[in-house]
Amino acid sequence: MSQITTSPAEFATSTSSWDSLFVTSDAQTCQSSASALALWIDAREAAARPRRPGAVSAANILSAREKANPEYASRLSAARKRLANEFYGTPTSLSQMRLSKGLSQVALAEKLGTSQPHIAKIEAGKVKIQFATAVQLADALGITLDELRPLIEQAVAESFAEK
């Protein structure tokens, strides 16, 4: 399954005039016409590129700002909860559950004593977690292991479906 995002020309920086910008991770979907610009992004290539020395991720910048300003952290947490409620209703995935609790991946990682990329892999069903991690995850999300299990199973099922 490929996703195509269309944006008006004013959001795309170019030396030419484009009616829309298509961003896709599927090379077969990458099409160009006189009025559109197609951009193919190979996620594997982007992930393989080393980070510049001294570069800081957006997640780390946001986390630092949350730590420095409790009022900002509170507003952002409330926004995450509203977002989860408006878009998802009842959480049916780990990421939805995390958002419904007002947590970022960085904040959840800190509660578990792990890293944000590891949380992303858990949410994507890319890693098998041990029982101790499942207990910590359930505690951090304020749910039982019985409530956590279907969320993990769904993440793993979706991960296998992508292959």
Tab-separated table of N, CA and C in Angstrom:
chain	number	residue	atom	x	y	z
A	1	MET	N	0.839	-1.168	0.000
A	1	MET	CA	0.000	0.000	0.000
A	1	MET	C	0.884	1.231	0.000
A	2	SER	N	0.602	2.142	-0.867
A	2	SER	CA	1.373	3.375	-0.911
A	2	SER	C	0.485	4.531	-0.508
A	3	GLN	N	1.103	5.558	-0.005
A	3	GLN	CA	0.367	6.750	0.384
A	3	GLN	C	0.863	7.911	-0.446
A	4	ILE	N	-0.052	8.715	-0.925
A	4	ILE	CA	0.307	9.894	-1.697
A	4	ILE	C	-0.220	11.110	-0.965
A	5	THR	N	0.650	12.065	-0.735
A	5	THR	CA	0.265	13.308	-0.095
A	5	THR	C	0.309	14.406	-1.135
A	6	THR	N	-0.765	15.136	-1.270
A	6	THR	CA	-0.836	16.222	-2.233
A	6	THR	C	-0.843	17.541	-1.488
A	7	SER	N	0.000	18.457	-1.916
A	7	SER	CA	0.077	19.775	-1.296
A	7	SER	C	-0.032	20.838	-2.371
A	8	PRO	N	-0.638	21.976	-2.063
A	8	PRO	CA	-0.678	23.072	-3.028
A	8	PRO	C	0.722	23.541	-3.377
A	9	ALA	N	0.863	24.126	-4.543
A	9	ALA	CA	2.170	24.545	-5.046
A	9	ALA	C	2.879	25.504	-4.106
A	10	GLU	N	2.137	26.341	-3.381
A	10	GLU	CA	2.813	27.328	-2.533
A	10	GLU	C	3.596	26.696	-1.384
A	11	PHE	N	3.335	25.413	-1.087
A	11	PHE	CA	4.069	24.747	-0.028
A	11	PHE	C	5.310	24.026	-0.543
A	12	ALA	N	5.457	23.930	-1.847
A	12	ALA	CA	6.606	23.253	-2.440
A	12	ALA	C	7.568	24.303	-2.981
A	13	THR	N	8.813	24.234	-2.550
A	13	THR	CA	9.818	25.168	-3.038
A	13	THR	C	10.408	24.602	-4.317
A	14	SER	N	10.369	25.379	-5.382
A	14	SER	CA	10.861	24.921	-6.667
A	14	SER	C	11.148	26.118	-7.552
A	15	THR	N	11.975	25.893	-8.567
A	15	THR	CA	12.223	26.959	-9.542
A	15	THR	C	11.132	26.966	-10.597
A	16	SER	N	10.306	25.934	-10.621
A	16	SER	CA	9.197	25.840	-11.568
A	16	SER	C	7.881	25.982	-10.823
A	17	SER	N	6.831	26.195	-11.562
A	17	SER	CA	5.502	26.283	-10.971
A	17	SER	C	4.844	24.913	-11.044
A	18	TRP	N	4.432	24.388	-9.897
A	18	TRP	CA	3.795	23.075	-9.840
A	18	TRP	C	2.422	23.240	-9.205
A	19	ASP	N	1.431	22.551	-9.748
A	19	ASP	CA	0.100	22.585	-9.159
A	19	ASP	C	0.039	21.772	-7.877
A	20	SER	N	0.841	20.724	-7.803
A	20	SER	CA	0.812	19.879	-6.615
A	20	SER	C	2.130	19.157	-6.453
A	21	LEU	N	2.329	18.629	-5.267
A	21	LEU	CA	3.525	17.868	-4.939
A	21	LEU	C	3.073	16.515	-4.439
A	22	PHE	N	3.571	15.455	-5.050
A	22	PHE	CA	3.246	14.110	-4.618
A	22	PHE	C	4.470	13.522	-3.930
A	23	VAL	N	4.291	13.026	-2.713
A	23	VAL	CA	5.375	12.374	-1.995
A	23	VAL	C	4.958	10.931	-1.785
A	24	THR	N	5.786	10.008	-2.222
A	24	THR	CA	5.443	8.597	-2.119
A	24	THR	C	6.672	7.782	-1.743
A	25	SER	N	6.447	6.659	-1.098
A	25	SER	CA	7.551	5.748	-0.790
A	25	SER	C	7.548	4.573	-1.769
A	26	ASP	N	6.684	4.609	-2.768
A	26	ASP	CA	6.557	3.548	-3.759
A	26	ASP	C	7.046	4.064	-5.112
A	27	ALA	N	8.135	3.501	-5.602
A	27	ALA	CA	8.719	3.986	-6.852
A	27	ALA	C	7.750	3.852	-8.020
A	28	GLN	N	6.875	2.843	-7.998
A	28	GLN	CA	5.913	2.644	-9.080
A	28	GLN	C	4.885	3.772	-9.140
A	29	THR	N	4.611	4.397	-7.999
A	29	THR	CA	3.607	5.452	-7.930
A	29	THR	C	4.175	6.800	-8.336
A	30	CYS	N	5.470	6.894	-8.376
A	30	CYS	CA	6.130	8.168	-8.673
A	30	CYS	C	5.892	8.537	-10.130
A	31	GLN	N	5.031	9.514	-10.356
A	31	GLN	CA	4.708	9.949	-11.708
A	31	GLN	C	4.874	11.458	-11.785
A	32	SER	N	5.244	11.926	-12.942
A	32	SER	CA	5.420	13.358	-13.131
A	32	SER	C	4.604	13.810	-14.327
A	33	SER	N	4.068	15.003	-14.241
A	33	SER	CA	3.343	15.576	-15.368
A	33	SER	C	3.704	17.046	-15.457
A	34	ALA	N	3.141	17.730	-16.427
A	34	ALA	CA	3.453	19.147	-16.609
A	34	ALA	C	2.992	19.976	-15.421
A	35	SER	N	1.968	19.518	-14.708
A	35	SER	CA	1.425	20.327	-13.623
A	35	SER	C	1.696	19.755	-12.239
A	36	ALA	N	2.471	18.684	-12.143
A	36	ALA	CA	2.721	18.078	-10.841
A	36	ALA	C	4.169	17.646	-10.717
A	37	LEU	N	4.658	17.676	-9.518
A	37	LEU	CA	6.003	17.216	-9.208
A	37	LEU	C	5.865	15.977	-8.353
A	38	ALA	N	6.491	14.894	-8.761
A	38	ALA	CA	6.451	13.668	-7.977
A	38	ALA	C	7.807	13.478	-7.322
A	39	LEU	N	7.790	13.185	-6.054
A	39	LEU	CA	9.015	12.999	-5.295
A	39	LEU	C	8.976	11.619	-4.676
A	40	TRP	N	9.938	10.776	-5.033
A	40	TRP	CA	10.006	9.437	-4.479
A	40	TRP	C	11.018	9.442	-3.355
A	41	ILE	N	10.598	9.007	-2.192
A	41	ILE	CA	11.478	8.958	-1.031
A	41	ILE	C	11.677	7.498	-0.661
A	42	ASP	N	12.905	7.039	-0.728
A	42	ASP	CA	13.224	5.677	-0.326
A	42	ASP	C	13.575	5.723	1.155
A	43	ALA	N	12.668	5.251	1.998
A	43	ALA	CA	12.854	5.323	3.446
A	43	ALA	C	14.087	4.547	3.890
A	44	ARG	N	14.401	3.454	3.187
A	44	ARG	CA	15.584	2.673	3.569
A	44	ARG	C	16.852	3.487	3.370
A	45	GLU	N	16.897	4.238	2.281
A	45	GLU	CA	18.069	5.065	2.007
A	45	GLU	C	18.178	6.197	3.026
A	46	ALA	N	17.052	6.815	3.334
A	46	ALA	CA	17.053	7.917	4.297
A	46	ALA	C	17.490	7.428	5.672
A	47	ALA	N	17.038	6.228	6.061
A	47	ALA	CA	17.395	5.688	7.367
A	47	ALA	C	18.861	5.277	7.419
A	48	ALA	N	19.424	4.910	6.269
A	48	ALA	CA	20.806	4.443	6.231
A	48	ALA	C	21.810	5.590	6.296
A	49	ARG	N	21.347	6.791	5.976
A	49	ARG	CA	22.266	7.927	6.004
A	49	ARG	C	22.673	8.254	7.434
A	50	PRO	N	23.964	8.430	7.668
A	50	PRO	CA	24.389	8.775	9.026
A	50	PRO	C	23.965	10.199	9.369
A	51	ARG	N	23.688	10.409	10.630
A	51	ARG	CA	23.312	11.730	11.111
A	51	ARG	C	24.559	12.595	11.173
A	52	ARG	N	24.397	13.863	10.839
A	52	ARG	CA	25.529	14.789	10.921
A	52	ARG	C	26.024	14.865	12.360
A	53	PRO	N	27.328	15.018	12.546
A	53	PRO	CA	27.850	15.178	13.903
A	53	PRO	C	27.229	16.415	14.551
A	54	GLY	N	26.741	16.245	15.759
A	54	GLY	CA	26.146	17.356	16.484
A	54	GLY	C	24.694	17.604	16.156
A	55	ALA	N	24.118	16.839	15.209
A	55	ALA	CA	22.715	17.026	14.842
A	55	ALA	C	21.820	16.527	15.975
A	56	VAL	N	20.725	17.224	16.196
A	56	VAL	CA	19.779	16.865	17.246
A	56	VAL	C	18.429	16.591	16.593
A	57	SER	N	17.783	15.512	17.006
A	57	SER	CA	16.490	15.166	16.413
A	57	SER	C	15.401	16.109	16.911
A	58	ALA	N	14.349	16.216	16.128
A	58	ALA	CA	13.207	17.054	16.512
A	58	ALA	C	12.585	16.545	17.806
A	59	ALA	N	12.559	15.225	17.984
A	59	ALA	CA	11.999	14.645	19.204
A	59	ALA	C	12.800	15.080	20.427
A	60	ASN	N	14.121	15.134	20.299
A	60	ASN	CA	14.955	15.559	21.426
A	60	ASN	C	14.791	17.042	21.725
A	61	ILE	N	14.616	17.851	20.687
A	61	ILE	CA	14.396	19.283	20.889
A	61	ILE	C	13.073	19.502	21.613
A	62	LEU	N	12.037	18.806	21.170
A	62	LEU	CA	10.723	18.929	21.789
A	62	LEU	C	10.759	18.451	23.234
A	63	SER	N	11.453	17.348	23.475
A	63	SER	CA	11.570	16.815	24.829
A	63	SER	C	12.279	17.800	25.750
A	64	ALA	N	13.344	18.415	25.259
A	64	ALA	CA	14.073	19.397	26.066
A	64	ALA	C	13.186	20.593	26.389
A	65	ARG	N	12.389	21.021	25.415
A	65	ARG	CA	11.492	22.158	25.653
A	65	ARG	C	10.426	21.795	26.685
A	66	GLU	N	9.920	20.562	26.616
A	66	GLU	CA	8.925	20.114	27.594
A	66	GLU	C	9.512	20.091	29.003
A	67	LYS	N	10.752	19.629	29.125
A	67	LYS	CA	11.399	19.572	30.439
A	67	LYS	C	11.668	20.960	30.996
A	68	ALA	N	12.005	21.897	30.119
A	68	ALA	CA	12.345	23.252	30.555
A	68	ALA	C	11.115	24.082	30.902
A	69	ASN	N	9.957	23.734	30.347
A	69	ASN	CA	8.764	24.548	30.538
A	69	ASN	C	7.579	23.650	30.899
A	70	PRO	N	7.292	23.484	32.199
A	70	PRO	CA	6.192	22.604	32.619
A	70	PRO	C	4.828	23.010	32.048
A	71	GLU	N	4.595	24.312	31.880
A	71	GLU	CA	3.317	24.764	31.316
A	71	GLU	C	3.186	24.286	29.862
A	72	TYR	N	4.267	24.396	29.116
A	72	TYR	CA	4.289	23.928	27.727
A	72	TYR	C	4.048	22.416	27.684
A	73	ALA	N	4.710	21.689	28.589
A	73	ALA	CA	4.553	20.236	28.646
A	73	ALA	C	3.104	19.862	28.937
A	74	SER	N	2.475	20.592	29.837
A	74	SER	CA	1.084	20.331	30.188
A	74	SER	C	0.151	20.578	29.001
A	75	ARG	N	0.384	21.680	28.291
A	75	ARG	CA	-0.449	21.998	27.122
A	75	ARG	C	-0.257	20.959	26.015
A	76	LEU	N	0.984	20.539	25.812
A	76	LEU	CA	1.269	19.551	24.773
A	76	LEU	C	0.652	18.195	25.121
A	77	SER	N	0.708	17.825	26.392
A	77	SER	CA	0.094	16.578	26.841
A	77	SER	C	-1.417	16.615	26.618
A	78	ALA	N	-2.039	17.741	26.958
A	78	ALA	CA	-3.484	17.890	26.744
A	78	ALA	C	-3.817	17.826	25.256
A	79	ALA	N	-2.961	18.414	24.430
A	79	ALA	CA	-3.182	18.381	22.979
A	79	ALA	C	-3.085	16.954	22.449
A	80	ARG	N	-2.139	16.181	22.967
A	80	ARG	CA	-2.006	14.781	22.543
A	80	ARG	C	-3.268	14.001	22.898
A	81	LYS	N	-3.783	14.240	24.106
A	81	LYS	CA	-4.999	13.546	24.538
A	81	LYS	C	-6.185	13.910	23.647
A	82	ARG	N	-6.337	15.207	23.350
A	82	ARG	CA	-7.433	15.644	22.477
A	82	ARG	C	-7.289	15.038	21.085
A	83	LEU	N	-6.071	15.046	20.583
A	83	LEU	CA	-5.799	14.485	19.260
A	83	LEU	C	-6.190	13.009	19.213
A	84	ALA	N	-5.756	12.263	20.217
A	84	ALA	CA	-6.066	10.834	20.264
A	84	ALA	C	-7.570	10.615	20.349
A	85	ASN	N	-8.245	11.410	21.164
A	85	ASN	CA	-9.689	11.251	21.333
A	85	ASN	C	-10.453	11.618	20.063
A	86	GLU	N	-10.081	12.722	19.430
A	86	GLU	CA	-10.793	13.175	18.235
A	86	GLU	C	-10.547	12.276	17.028
A	87	PHE	N	-9.317	11.818	16.867
A	87	PHE	CA	-8.994	11.020	15.690
A	87	PHE	C	-9.271	9.534	15.871
A	88	TYR	N	-9.080	9.032	17.074
A	88	TYR	CA	-9.130	7.593	17.260
A	88	TYR	C	-10.280	7.099	18.126
A	89	GLY	N	-10.793	7.923	19.040
A	89	GLY	CA	-11.805	7.440	19.973
A	89	GLY	C	-11.173	6.440	20.922
A	90	THR	N	-11.664	5.207	20.903
A	90	THR	CA	-11.089	4.159	21.743
A	90	THR	C	-9.767	3.700	21.138
A	91	PRO	N	-8.684	3.738	21.923
A	91	PRO	CA	-7.372	3.345	21.389
A	91	PRO	C	-7.353	1.886	20.933
A	92	THR	N	-6.878	1.672	19.697
A	92	THR	CA	-6.772	0.314	19.164
A	92	THR	C	-5.333	-0.030	18.788
A	93	SER	N	-4.395	0.847	19.129
A	93	SER	CA	-2.984	0.564	18.871
A	93	SER	C	-2.161	1.148	20.012
A	94	LEU	N	-0.914	0.707	20.084
A	94	LEU	CA	-0.029	1.227	21.132
A	94	LEU	C	0.166	2.733	21.003
A	95	SER	N	0.359	3.216	19.792
A	95	SER	CA	0.579	4.654	19.620
A	95	SER	C	-0.665	5.445	20.004
A	96	GLN	N	-1.843	4.930	19.662
A	96	GLN	CA	-3.076	5.607	20.059
A	96	GLN	C	-3.230	5.613	21.576
A	97	MET	N	-2.896	4.500	22.218
A	97	MET	CA	-2.980	4.427	23.680
A	97	MET	C	-2.007	5.418	24.309
A	98	ARG	N	-0.789	5.480	23.773
A	98	ARG	CA	0.217	6.415	24.294
A	98	ARG	C	-0.279	7.847	24.171
A	99	LEU	N	-0.808	8.190	22.999
A	99	LEU	CA	-1.328	9.545	22.794
A	99	LEU	C	-2.504	9.838	23.713
A	100	SER	N	-3.368	8.852	23.930
A	100	SER	CA	-4.533	9.066	24.794
A	100	SER	C	-4.117	9.346	26.235
A	101	LYS	N	-2.916	8.930	26.591
A	101	LYS	CA	-2.379	9.215	27.928
A	101	LYS	C	-1.567	10.506	27.939
A	102	GLY	N	-1.470	11.155	26.766
A	102	GLY	CA	-0.763	12.434	26.670
A	102	GLY	C	0.745	12.309	26.632
A	103	LEU	N	1.242	11.134	26.258
A	103	LEU	CA	2.686	10.890	26.269
A	103	LEU	C	3.284	10.934	24.868
A	104	SER	N	4.479	11.484	24.770
A	104	SER	CA	5.262	11.389	23.537
A	104	SER	C	6.049	10.085	23.598
A	105	GLN	N	6.634	9.694	22.479
A	105	GLN	CA	7.490	8.506	22.497
A	105	GLN	C	8.683	8.729	23.421
A	106	VAL	N	9.209	9.935	23.433
A	106	VAL	CA	10.357	10.249	24.293
A	106	VAL	C	9.968	10.115	25.763
A	107	ALA	N	8.798	10.664	26.136
A	107	ALA	CA	8.354	10.596	27.531
A	107	ALA	C	8.108	9.150	27.955
A	108	LEU	N	7.498	8.364	27.076
A	108	LEU	CA	7.262	6.956	27.390
A	108	LEU	C	8.585	6.211	27.518
A	109	ALA	N	9.523	6.519	26.641
A	109	ALA	CA	10.842	5.881	26.706
A	109	ALA	C	11.527	6.182	28.036
A	110	GLU	N	11.419	7.425	28.495
A	110	GLU	CA	12.028	7.795	29.774
A	110	GLU	C	11.387	7.030	30.923
A	111	LYS	N	10.071	6.831	30.880
A	111	LYS	CA	9.388	6.071	31.931
A	111	LYS	C	9.850	4.615	31.950
A	112	LEU	N	10.177	4.085	30.771
A	112	LEU	CA	10.607	2.694	30.672
A	112	LEU	C	12.116	2.521	30.810
A	113	GLY	N	12.851	3.632	30.770
A	113	GLY	CA	14.305	3.544	30.840
A	113	GLY	C	14.903	3.027	29.545
A	114	THR	N	14.311	3.413	28.424
A	114	THR	CA	14.808	2.989	27.120
A	114	THR	C	14.890	4.202	26.201
A	115	SER	N	15.028	3.968	24.910
A	115	SER	CA	15.175	5.075	23.961
A	115	SER	C	13.904	5.264	23.131
A	116	GLN	N	13.758	6.448	22.560
A	116	GLN	CA	12.614	6.741	21.694
A	116	GLN	C	12.581	5.810	20.480
A	117	PRO	N	13.718	5.543	19.820
A	117	PRO	CA	13.660	4.617	18.681
A	117	PRO	C	13.157	3.218	19.070
A	118	HIS	N	13.481	2.787	20.289
A	118	HIS	CA	13.006	1.475	20.736
A	118	HIS	C	11.484	1.495	20.912
A	119	ILE	N	10.944	2.583	21.443
A	119	ILE	CA	9.487	2.720	21.578
A	119	ILE	C	8.841	2.690	20.192
A	120	ALA	N	9.445	3.389	19.236
A	120	ALA	CA	8.910	3.402	17.866
A	120	ALA	C	8.882	1.986	17.293
A	121	LYS	N	9.924	1.207	17.552
A	121	LYS	CA	9.968	-0.173	17.055
A	121	LYS	C	8.916	-1.042	17.735
A	122	ILE	N	8.699	-0.829	19.037
A	122	ILE	CA	7.657	-1.582	19.750
A	122	ILE	C	6.294	-1.247	19.156
A	123	GLU	N	6.026	0.052	18.971
A	123	GLU	CA	4.738	0.481	18.420
A	123	GLU	C	4.522	-0.041	17.003
A	124	ALA	N	5.597	-0.187	16.253
A	124	ALA	CA	5.501	-0.678	14.875
A	124	ALA	C	5.490	-2.203	14.800
A	125	GLY	N	5.657	-2.882	15.945
A	125	GLY	CA	5.661	-4.334	15.961
A	125	GLY	C	6.918	-4.943	15.384
A	126	LYS	N	8.012	-4.184	15.389
A	126	LYS	CA	9.268	-4.634	14.780
A	126	LYS	C	10.152	-5.421	15.744
A	127	VAL	N	9.856	-5.345	17.042
A	127	VAL	CA	10.664	-6.066	18.025
A	127	VAL	C	9.751	-6.857	18.958
A	128	LYS	N	10.266	-7.968	19.432
A	128	LYS	CA	9.547	-8.741	20.443
A	128	LYS	C	9.990	-8.208	21.800
A	129	ILE	N	9.017	-7.924	22.649
A	129	ILE	CA	9.386	-7.397	23.958
A	129	ILE	C	9.306	-8.498	25.003
A	130	GLN	N	10.121	-8.363	26.013
A	130	GLN	CA	10.132	-9.327	27.095
A	130	GLN	C	9.023	-8.995	28.087
A	131	PHE	N	8.731	-9.949	28.956
A	131	PHE	CA	7.656	-9.782	29.927
A	131	PHE	C	7.891	-8.563	30.812
A	132	ALA	N	9.119	-8.374	31.270
A	132	ALA	CA	9.422	-7.229	32.142
A	132	ALA	C	9.131	-5.907	31.429
A	133	THR	N	9.445	-5.838	30.144
A	133	THR	CA	9.165	-4.629	29.367
A	133	THR	C	7.664	-4.435	29.218
A	134	ALA	N	6.935	-5.519	28.998
A	134	ALA	CA	5.475	-5.436	28.875
A	134	ALA	C	4.857	-4.919	30.169
A	135	VAL	N	5.362	-5.387	31.301
A	135	VAL	CA	4.861	-4.918	32.600
A	135	VAL	C	5.136	-3.429	32.759
A	136	GLN	N	6.358	-3.005	32.443
A	136	GLN	CA	6.703	-1.582	32.534
A	136	GLN	C	5.840	-0.747	31.595
A	137	LEU	N	5.618	-1.243	30.394
A	137	LEU	CA	4.817	-0.529	29.401
A	137	LEU	C	3.371	-0.386	29.881
A	138	ALA	N	2.811	-1.467	30.389
A	138	ALA	CA	1.441	-1.422	30.913
A	138	ALA	C	1.342	-0.442	32.080
A	139	ASP	N	2.315	-0.485	32.987
A	139	ASP	CA	2.314	0.439	34.131
A	139	ASP	C	2.416	1.888	33.671
A	140	ALA	N	3.305	2.146	32.717
A	140	ALA	CA	3.500	3.515	32.225
A	140	ALA	C	2.246	4.043	31.532
A	141	LEU	N	1.496	3.152	30.880
A	141	LEU	CA	0.280	3.560	30.180
A	141	LEU	C	-0.957	3.497	31.075
A	142	GLY	N	-0.783	2.964	32.284
A	142	GLY	CA	-1.903	2.878	33.217
A	142	GLY	C	-2.959	1.874	32.788
A	143	ILE	N	-2.510	0.773	32.178
A	143	ILE	CA	-3.432	-0.273	31.739
A	143	ILE	C	-2.938	-1.616	32.259
A	144	THR	N	-3.782	-2.635	32.138
A	144	THR	CA	-3.386	-3.971	32.572
A	144	THR	C	-2.671	-4.693	31.432
A	145	LEU	N	-2.010	-5.783	31.778
A	145	LEU	CA	-1.365	-6.605	30.747
A	145	LEU	C	-2.407	-7.186	29.791
A	146	ASP	N	-3.599	-7.480	30.312
A	146	ASP	CA	-4.670	-7.990	29.452
A	146	ASP	C	-5.102	-6.947	28.424
A	147	GLU	N	-5.057	-5.674	28.793
A	147	GLU	CA	-5.396	-4.604	27.855
A	147	GLU	C	-4.248	-4.334	26.884
A	148	LEU	N	-3.018	-4.572	27.334
A	148	LEU	CA	-1.837	-4.333	26.505
A	148	LEU	C	-1.671	-5.402	25.422
A	149	ARG	N	-1.994	-6.634	25.766
A	149	ARG	CA	-1.743	-7.757	24.852
A	149	ARG	C	-2.336	-7.563	23.454
A	150	PRO	N	-3.627	-7.207	23.306
A	150	PRO	CA	-4.146	-7.049	21.938
A	150	PRO	C	-3.490	-5.903	21.170
A	151	LEU	N	-3.028	-4.887	21.884
A	151	LEU	CA	-2.357	-3.769	21.222
A	151	LEU	C	-1.022	-4.220	20.635
A	152	ILE	N	-0.301	-5.042	21.394
A	152	ILE	CA	0.977	-5.572	20.912
A	152	ILE	C	0.737	-6.550	19.765
A	153	GLU	N	-0.261	-7.418	19.922
A	153	GLU	CA	-0.568	-8.390	18.870
A	153	GLU	C	-0.944	-7.688	17.565
A	154	GLN	N	-1.696	-6.606	17.664
A	154	GLN	CA	-2.078	-5.865	16.458
A	154	GLN	C	-0.859	-5.246	15.795
A	155	ALA	N	0.051	-4.681	16.594
A	155	ALA	CA	1.263	-4.071	16.034
A	155	ALA	C	2.087	-5.110	15.282
A	156	VAL	N	2.225	-6.292	15.867
A	156	VAL	CA	2.990	-7.363	15.225
A	156	VAL	C	2.283	-7.824	13.950
A	157	ALA	N	0.960	-7.973	14.004
A	157	ALA	CA	0.198	-8.404	12.825
A	157	ALA	C	0.333	-7.394	11.690
A	158	GLU	N	0.255	-6.110	12.006
A	158	GLU	CA	0.400	-5.077	10.978
A	158	GLU	C	1.806	-5.073	10.401
A	159	SER	N	2.797	-5.344	11.252
A	159	SER	CA	4.182	-5.397	10.791
A	159	SER	C	4.374	-6.539	9.792
A	160	PHE	N	3.786	-7.701	10.088
A	160	PHE	CA	3.897	-8.840	9.177
A	160	PHE	C	3.105	-8.598	7.898
A	161	ALA	N	1.997	-7.882	7.985
A	161	ALA	CA	1.170	-7.597	6.810
A	161	ALA	C	1.906	-6.699	5.821
A	162	GLU	N	2.811	-5.869	6.315
A	162	GLU	CA	3.584	-4.968	5.456
A	162	GLU	C	4.602	-5.720	4.618
A	163	LYS	N	5.028	-6.876	5.080
A	163	LYS	CA	6.093	-7.620	4.392
A	163	LYS	C	5.601	-8.334	3.184
